[in-house]
PDB file of C-alpha atoms in Angstrom:
ATOM      1  CA  MET A 133       0.000   0.000   0.000  1.00  0.00           C
ATOM      2  CA  ALA A 134       1.321   3.442  -0.941  1.00  0.00           C
ATOM      3  CA  ILE A 135       2.418   5.702   1.884  1.00  0.00           C
ATOM      4  CA  ILE A 136       0.427   8.945   1.975  1.00  0.00           C
ATOM      5  CA  GLU A 137       2.844  11.867   1.889  1.00  0.00           C
ATOM      6  CA  GLN A 138       2.570  14.564   4.519  1.00  0.00           C
ATOM      7  CA  THR A 139       1.134  17.895   3.359  1.00  0.00           C
ATOM      8  CA  ILE A 140       2.004  21.482   4.219  1.00  0.00           C
ATOM      9  CA  PHE A 141      -1.591  22.623   4.212  1.00  0.00           C
ATOM     10  CA  ASN A 142      -3.559  22.367   7.434  1.00  0.00           C
ATOM     11  CA  SER A 143      -7.359  22.324   7.365  1.00  0.00           C
ATOM     12  CA  PHE A 144     -10.289  20.559   8.968  1.00  0.00           C
ATOM     13  CA  GLY A 145     -13.561  20.204   7.124  1.00  0.00           C
ATOM     14  CA  ASN A 146     -14.513  22.409   4.214  1.00  0.00           C
ATOM     15  CA  LYS A 147     -13.484  25.790   5.598  1.00  0.00           C
ATOM     16  CA  ILE A 148     -10.291  27.624   6.448  1.00  0.00           C
ATOM     17  CA  ILE A 149     -10.640  30.385   9.026  1.00  0.00           C
ATOM     18  CA  THR A 150      -7.952  33.068   8.915  1.00  0.00           C
ATOM     19  CA  LYS A 151      -7.865  36.107  11.181  1.00  0.00           C
ATOM     20  CA  ASP A 152      -9.947  38.157   8.735  1.00  0.00           C
ATOM     21  CA  LYS A 153     -11.622  35.705   6.335  1.00  0.00           C
ATOM     22  CA  GLU A 154     -13.658  32.513   6.095  1.00  0.00           C
ATOM     23  CA  ILE A 155     -12.472  30.621   3.010  1.00  0.00           C
ATOM     24  CA  GLN A 156     -14.393  27.706   1.505  1.00  0.00           C
ATOM     25  CA  ILE A 157     -12.778  24.585   0.046  1.00  0.00           C
ATOM     26  CA  VAL A 158     -14.925  23.778  -3.003  1.00  0.00           C
ATOM     27  CA  GLY A 159     -12.701  21.140  -4.636  1.00  0.00           C
ATOM     28  CA  LYS A 160      -9.840  18.892  -3.537  1.00  0.00           C
ATOM     29  CA  MET A 161      -7.293  16.369  -4.798  1.00  0.00           C
ATOM     30  CA  ASP A 162      -5.157  14.559  -2.201  1.00  0.00           C
ATOM     31  CA  GLU A 163      -1.897  13.645  -3.971  1.00  0.00           C
ATOM     32  CA  PRO A 164      -0.539  16.006  -5.059  1.00  0.00           C
ATOM     33  CA  LEU A 165      -2.619  18.245  -2.823  1.00  0.00           C
ATOM     34  CA  ILE A 166      -4.632  20.644  -4.986  1.00  0.00           C
ATOM     35  CA  LEU A 167      -7.388  22.776  -3.464  1.00  0.00           C
ATOM     36  CA  ILE A 168      -9.925  24.992  -5.201  1.00  0.00           C
ATOM     37  CA  LEU A 169     -10.829  27.791  -2.792  1.00  0.00           C
ATOM     38  CA  ASP A 170     -13.598  30.389  -2.751  1.00  0.00           C
ATOM     39  CA  ASN A 171     -13.684  33.786  -1.028  1.00  0.00           C
ATOM     40  CA  VAL A 172      -9.892  34.158  -0.757  1.00  0.00           C
ATOM     41  CA  LEU A 173     -10.055  37.804  -1.846  1.00  0.00           C
ATOM     42  CA  SER A 174     -12.985  40.219  -1.744  1.00  0.00           C
ATOM     43  CA  TYR A 175     -14.141  41.854  -4.975  1.00  0.00           C
ATOM     44  CA  THR A 176     -12.879  45.178  -3.601  1.00  0.00           C
ATOM     45  CA  GLU A 177      -9.404  43.679  -3.017  1.00  0.00           C
ATOM     46  CA  CYS A 178      -9.369  42.173  -6.527  1.00  0.00           C
ATOM     47  CA  ASP A 179     -10.236  45.527  -8.107  1.00  0.00           C
ATOM     48  CA  ALA A 180      -7.672  47.340  -5.942  1.00  0.00           C
ATOM     49  CA  LEU A 181      -4.855  44.969  -7.017  1.00  0.00           C
ATOM     50  CA  ILE A 182      -5.718  45.506 -10.696  1.00  0.00           C
ATOM     51  CA  ASN A 183      -5.881  49.292 -10.278  1.00  0.00           C
ATOM     52  CA  LEU A 184      -2.603  49.334  -8.335  1.00  0.00           C
ATOM     53  CA  THR A 185      -0.674  47.465 -11.038  1.00  0.00           C
ATOM     54  CA  ASN A 186      -2.458  48.265 -14.311  1.00  0.00           C
ATOM     55  CA  ASN A 187       0.182  50.789 -15.433  1.00  0.00           C
ATOM     56  CA  ARG A 188       3.165  48.786 -14.146  1.00  0.00           C
ATOM     57  CA  MET A 189       2.912  45.624 -16.253  1.00  0.00           C
ATOM     58  CA  GLN A 190       5.755  44.366 -18.485  1.00  0.00           C
ATOM     59  CA  ARG A 191       6.230  41.337 -20.715  1.00  0.00           C
ATOM     60  CA  ALA A 192       6.590  38.303 -18.453  1.00  0.00           C
ATOM     61  CA  LYS A 193       9.865  36.351 -18.332  1.00  0.00           C
ATOM     62  CA  ILE A 194      10.663  32.786 -17.318  1.00  0.00           C
ATOM     63  CA  GLY A 195      13.200  30.844 -15.261  1.00  0.00           C
ATOM     64  CA  LYS A 196      15.901  31.974 -12.886  1.00  0.00           C
ATOM     65  CA  SER A 197      17.650  33.702 -15.805  1.00  0.00           C
ATOM     66  CA  ARG A 198      14.521  35.839 -16.421  1.00  0.00           C
ATOM     67  CA  VAL A 199      14.342  35.605 -20.226  1.00  0.00           C
ATOM     68  CA  VAL A 200      11.481  36.471 -22.589  1.00  0.00           C
ATOM     69  CA  SER A 201      10.059  33.327 -24.218  1.00  0.00           C
ATOM     70  CA  ASN A 202       7.091  32.306 -26.353  1.00  0.00           C
ATOM     71  CA  ILE A 203       6.366  29.735 -23.626  1.00  0.00           C
ATOM     72  CA  ARG A 204       4.839  32.658 -21.744  1.00  0.00           C
ATOM     73  CA  THR A 205       3.161  35.497 -23.632  1.00  0.00           C
ATOM     74  CA  ASN A 206       1.397  37.398 -20.842  1.00  0.00           C
ATOM     75  CA  SER A 207       2.584  40.437 -18.873  1.00  0.00           C
ATOM     76  CA  ASN A 208       3.365  40.655 -15.146  1.00  0.00           C
ATOM     77  CA  MET A 209       4.942  42.621 -12.327  1.00  0.00           C
ATOM     78  CA  PHE A 210       6.084  41.983  -8.747  1.00  0.00           C
ATOM     79  CA  LEU A 211       4.802  44.125  -5.914  1.00  0.00           C
ATOM     80  CA  GLU A 212       7.173  45.345  -3.242  1.00  0.00           C
ATOM     81  CA  GLU A 213       7.153  43.300  -0.040  1.00  0.00           C
ATOM     82  CA  SER A 214       4.387  44.734   2.191  1.00  0.00           C
ATOM     83  CA  GLU A 215       4.139  47.605  -0.303  1.00  0.00           C
ATOM     84  CA  ASN A 216       1.105  49.141   1.387  1.00  0.00           C
ATOM     85  CA  GLU A 217      -1.575  48.269   3.917  1.00  0.00           C
ATOM     86  CA  LEU A 218      -3.628  46.270   1.396  1.00  0.00           C
ATOM     87  CA  ILE A 219      -0.657  44.159   0.289  1.00  0.00           C
ATOM     88  CA  GLN A 220       0.403  43.557   3.881  1.00  0.00           C
ATOM     89  CA  LYS A 221      -3.130  42.407   4.734  1.00  0.00           C
ATOM     90  CA  ILE A 222      -3.239  40.005   1.769  1.00  0.00           C
ATOM     91  CA  GLU A 223       0.276  38.684   2.477  1.00  0.00           C
ATOM     92  CA  THR A 224      -0.705  37.938   6.086  1.00  0.00           C
ATOM     93  CA  ARG A 225      -3.915  36.140   5.040  1.00  0.00           C
ATOM     94  CA  VAL A 226      -2.140  34.138   2.341  1.00  0.00           C
ATOM     95  CA  SER A 227       0.624  33.140   4.770  1.00  0.00           C
ATOM     96  CA  GLU A 228      -1.998  31.825   7.203  1.00  0.00           C
ATOM     97  CA  LEU A 229      -3.814  30.046   4.400  1.00  0.00           C
ATOM     98  CA  MET A 230      -0.669  28.408   2.971  1.00  0.00           C
ATOM     99  CA  ASN A 231       0.634  27.586   6.471  1.00  0.00           C
ATOM    100  CA  ILE A 232       4.064  29.074   5.716  1.00  0.00           C
ATOM    101  CA  PRO A 233       5.625  32.197   7.352  1.00  0.00           C
ATOM    102  CA  VAL A 234       5.589  35.441   5.350  1.00  0.00           C
ATOM    103  CA  SER A 235       9.397  35.435   5.605  1.00  0.00           C
ATOM    104  CA  HIS A 236       9.403  32.451   3.195  1.00  0.00           C
ATOM    105  CA  ALA A 237       7.234  34.259   0.621  1.00  0.00           C
ATOM    106  CA  GLU A 238       8.376  35.663  -2.689  1.00  0.00           C
ATOM    107  CA  PRO A 239       6.917  39.095  -3.536  1.00  0.00           C
ATOM    108  CA  LEU A 240       3.305  38.902  -4.664  1.00  0.00           C
ATOM    109  CA  GLN A 241       3.137  38.669  -8.461  1.00  0.00           C
ATOM    110  CA  ILE A 242       0.336  40.168 -10.583  1.00  0.00           C
ATOM    111  CA  LEU A 243      -0.263  38.727 -14.060  1.00  0.00           C
ATOM    112  CA  HIS A 244      -2.365  39.987 -16.956  1.00  0.00           C
ATOM    113  CA  TYR A 245      -3.439  37.898 -19.949  1.00  0.00           C
ATOM    114  CA  LYS A 246      -5.062  39.523 -22.971  1.00  0.00           C
ATOM    115  CA  ALA A 247      -7.075  37.501 -25.489  1.00  0.00           C
ATOM    116  CA  GLY A 248      -4.796  34.896 -27.095  1.00  0.00           C
ATOM    117  CA  GLU A 249      -2.132  35.059 -24.389  1.00  0.00           C
ATOM    118  CA  GLN A 250      -1.141  31.967 -22.413  1.00  0.00           C
ATOM    119  CA  TYR A 251       1.530  30.197 -20.362  1.00  0.00           C
ATOM    120  CA  HIS A 252       2.501  26.777 -21.711  1.00  0.00           C
ATOM    121  CA  PRO A 253       2.864  23.795 -19.294  1.00  0.00           C
ATOM    122  CA  HIS A 254       5.596  24.384 -16.722  1.00  0.00           C
ATOM    123  CA  PHE A 255       6.658  23.646 -13.150  1.00  0.00           C
ATOM    124  CA  ASP A 256       6.750  26.409 -10.542  1.00  0.00           C
ATOM    125  CA  TYR A 257       9.691  24.816  -8.750  1.00  0.00           C
ATOM    126  CA  PHE A 258      13.210  25.000 -10.189  1.00  0.00           C
ATOM    127  CA  THR A 259      14.286  21.758 -11.853  1.00  0.00           C
ATOM    128  CA  SER A 260      17.897  22.491 -12.778  1.00  0.00           C
ATOM    129  CA  GLY A 261      21.021  23.731 -11.040  1.00  0.00           C
ATOM    130  CA  ASN A 262      21.914  23.580  -7.378  1.00  0.00           C
ATOM    131  CA  VAL A 263      18.771  25.061  -5.832  1.00  0.00           C
ATOM    132  CA  VAL A 264      19.315  25.563  -2.107  1.00  0.00           C
ATOM    133  CA  ASN A 265      15.981  27.183  -1.334  1.00  0.00           C
ATOM    134  CA  ASN A 266      13.426  25.883  -3.816  1.00  0.00           C
ATOM    135  CA  ARG A 267       9.759  26.791  -4.086  1.00  0.00           C
ATOM    136  CA  ILE A 268       7.391  24.391  -2.334  1.00  0.00           C
ATOM    137  CA  SER A 269       3.846  25.698  -2.919  1.00  0.00           C
ATOM    138  CA  THR A 270       1.750  28.043  -5.044  1.00  0.00           C
ATOM    139  CA  LEU A 271      -1.468  30.001  -4.593  1.00  0.00           C
ATOM    140  CA  VAL A 272      -3.057  31.392  -7.775  1.00  0.00           C
ATOM    141  CA  MET A 273      -5.758  33.973  -6.988  1.00  0.00           C
ATOM    142  CA  TYR A 274      -8.172  35.074  -9.712  1.00  0.00           C
ATOM    143  CA  LEU A 275      -8.886  38.814  -9.819  1.00  0.00           C
ATOM    144  CA  ASN A 276     -11.641  38.772 -12.447  1.00  0.00           C
ATOM    145  CA  ASP A 277     -14.077  36.481 -14.239  1.00  0.00           C
ATOM    146  CA  VAL A 278     -12.923  35.407 -17.708  1.00  0.00           C
ATOM    147  CA  GLU A 279     -15.553  35.232 -20.435  1.00  0.00           C
ATOM    148  CA  LYS A 280     -13.963  32.196 -22.111  1.00  0.00           C
ATOM    149  CA  GLY A 281     -10.710  30.259 -21.659  1.00  0.00           C
ATOM    150  CA  GLY A 282      -7.866  31.124 -19.295  1.00  0.00           C
ATOM    151  CA  GLU A 283      -8.181  28.020 -17.120  1.00  0.00           C
ATOM    152  CA  THR A 284      -5.317  26.834 -14.924  1.00  0.00           C
ATOM    153  CA  TYR A 285      -4.791  23.400 -16.480  1.00  0.00           C
ATOM    154  CA  PHE A 286      -2.930  20.398 -15.022  1.00  0.00           C
ATOM    155  CA  PRO A 287      -2.345  18.200 -18.117  1.00  0.00           C
ATOM    156  CA  SER A 288      -1.072  15.128 -16.236  1.00  0.00           C
ATOM    157  CA  LEU A 289      -4.236  15.159 -14.105  1.00  0.00           C
ATOM    158  CA  ARG A 290      -6.650  16.396 -16.808  1.00  0.00           C
ATOM    159  CA  LEU A 291      -7.809  18.999 -14.318  1.00  0.00           C
ATOM    160  CA  ALA A 292      -8.892  22.502 -15.368  1.00  0.00           C
ATOM    161  CA  VAL A 293      -9.686  25.266 -12.872  1.00  0.00           C
ATOM    162  CA  THR A 294     -11.910  28.036 -14.241  1.00  0.00           C
ATOM    163  CA  PRO A 295     -11.034  31.595 -13.181  1.00  0.00           C
ATOM    164  CA  LYS A 296     -13.613  33.054 -10.806  1.00  0.00           C
ATOM    165  CA  LYS A 297     -13.172  36.473  -9.233  1.00  0.00           C
ATOM    166  CA  GLY A 298     -12.009  36.169  -5.611  1.00  0.00           C
ATOM    167  CA  SER A 299     -11.341  32.421  -5.822  1.00  0.00           C
ATOM    168  CA  ALA A 300      -7.991  30.598  -5.958  1.00  0.00           C
ATOM    169  CA  VAL A 301      -6.245  27.307  -6.635  1.00  0.00           C
ATOM    170  CA  TYR A 302      -3.579  26.046  -4.214  1.00  0.00           C
ATOM    171  CA  PHE A 303      -1.034  23.307  -4.943  1.00  0.00           C
ATOM    172  CA  GLU A 304       2.188  22.038  -3.371  1.00  0.00           C
ATOM    173  CA  TYR A 305       5.242  20.192  -4.691  1.00  0.00           C
ATOM    174  CA  PHE A 306       7.634  19.524  -1.815  1.00  0.00           C
ATOM    175  CA  TYR A 307       7.134  15.745  -1.822  1.00  0.00           C
ATOM    176  CA  ASN A 308       9.818  13.098  -1.320  1.00  0.00           C
ATOM    177  CA  ASP A 309       8.233  11.205  -4.225  1.00  0.00           C
ATOM    178  CA  ASN A 310       9.185  13.348  -7.212  1.00  0.00           C
ATOM    179  CA  ARG A 311       6.456  11.729  -9.314  1.00  0.00           C
ATOM    180  CA  LEU A 312       3.952  13.656  -7.186  1.00  0.00           C
ATOM    181  CA  ASN A 313       5.848  16.897  -7.752  1.00  0.00           C
ATOM    182  CA  GLU A 314       5.834  16.286 -11.502  1.00  0.00           C
ATOM    183  CA  LEU A 315       2.038  15.914 -11.476  1.00  0.00           C
ATOM    184  CA  THR A 316       1.826  19.654 -10.649  1.00  0.00           C
ATOM    185  CA  LEU A 317       2.859  20.477 -14.219  1.00  0.00           C
ATOM    186  CA  HIS A 318       0.385  23.207 -15.158  1.00  0.00           C
ATOM    187  CA  ALA A 319      -0.459  25.801 -17.774  1.00  0.00           C
ATOM    188  CA  GLY A 320      -2.400  29.013 -18.142  1.00  0.00           C
ATOM    189  CA  ASN A 321      -4.718  28.125 -21.026  1.00  0.00           C
ATOM    190  CA  PRO A 322      -5.149  30.777 -23.747  1.00  0.00           C
ATOM    191  CA  VAL A 323      -7.711  33.441 -22.970  1.00  0.00           C
ATOM    192  CA  GLU A 324     -10.274  33.104 -25.756  1.00  0.00           C
ATOM    193  CA  VAL A 325     -12.626  35.995 -24.947  1.00  0.00           C
ATOM    194  CA  GLY A 326     -11.957  38.868 -22.555  1.00  0.00           C
ATOM    195  CA  GLU A 327      -8.881  39.129 -20.322  1.00  0.00           C
ATOM    196  CA  LYS A 328      -7.506  37.493 -17.180  1.00  0.00           C
ATOM    197  CA  TRP A 329      -5.959  39.051 -14.072  1.00  0.00           C
ATOM    198  CA  VAL A 330      -4.218  36.853 -11.504  1.00  0.00           C
ATOM    199  CA  ALA A 331      -2.230  37.292  -8.285  1.00  0.00           C
ATOM    200  CA  THR A 332       0.282  34.529  -7.570  1.00  0.00           C
ATOM    201  CA  GLN A 333       2.072  33.739  -4.299  1.00  0.00           C
ATOM    202  CA  TRP A 334       5.050  31.367  -4.282  1.00  0.00           C
ATOM    203  CA  MET A 335       6.468  30.027  -1.028  1.00  0.00           C
ATOM    204  CA  ARG A 336      10.066  28.846  -0.468  1.00  0.00           C
ATOM    205  CA  ARG A 337      11.364  26.015   1.703  1.00  0.00           C
ATOM    206  CA  GLN A 338      13.456  28.399   3.809  1.00  0.00           C
ATOM    207  CA  ARG A 339      13.458  32.122   4.643  1.00  0.00           C
ATOM    208  CA  HIS A 340      13.494  34.214   1.462  1.00  0.00           C
ATOM    209  CA  ARG A 341      12.890  37.742   2.689  1.00  0.00           C
ATOM    210  CA  ASN A 342      15.416  39.845   4.559  1.00  0.00           C
ATOM    211  CA  ASN A 343      12.811  41.291   6.941  1.00  0.00           C
TER     212      ASN A 343
END
């Protein structure tokens, strides 16, 4: 019988209660752990993140070397750590939700996909080189409803998560069994109609921030 791997995430029942939010678990896969979550961000917070970053977006890059590639055709930007009161509030909630200290968090990333833009299948963790402090989990938060397309798609699992304003998908990839990690291969499907705004939080195995 297969040994069930330990998870980072800590929840009981179908809700997660943070200091300022009651978040619903509306879908779940056990190995690798993937959770579809509702009410992670309020509509007001979603709109505020878009308005804060709308004029700061640049063509997204990939990998540790940060190069432009046709693998990823959207635009993005990274907020400053605890940039303002709103960001600090979201960072604190997300840290509670992901069960990892804020000190392990990368800066919050905002992504924008216009019609036709996508991100081909990829891993969030680094797969090459001597990575001392790798990523271990991801939270993708949807900031708007997409008219058509734009799903977060896990091809190995044939799982597609439809963007819904205020909702999120969580997944982790810190397992001893690397086959589980590899199942988190995922893509941002092409936006067919409309546009897609996303906020992404990556967590590291060890402290990442200086403060």
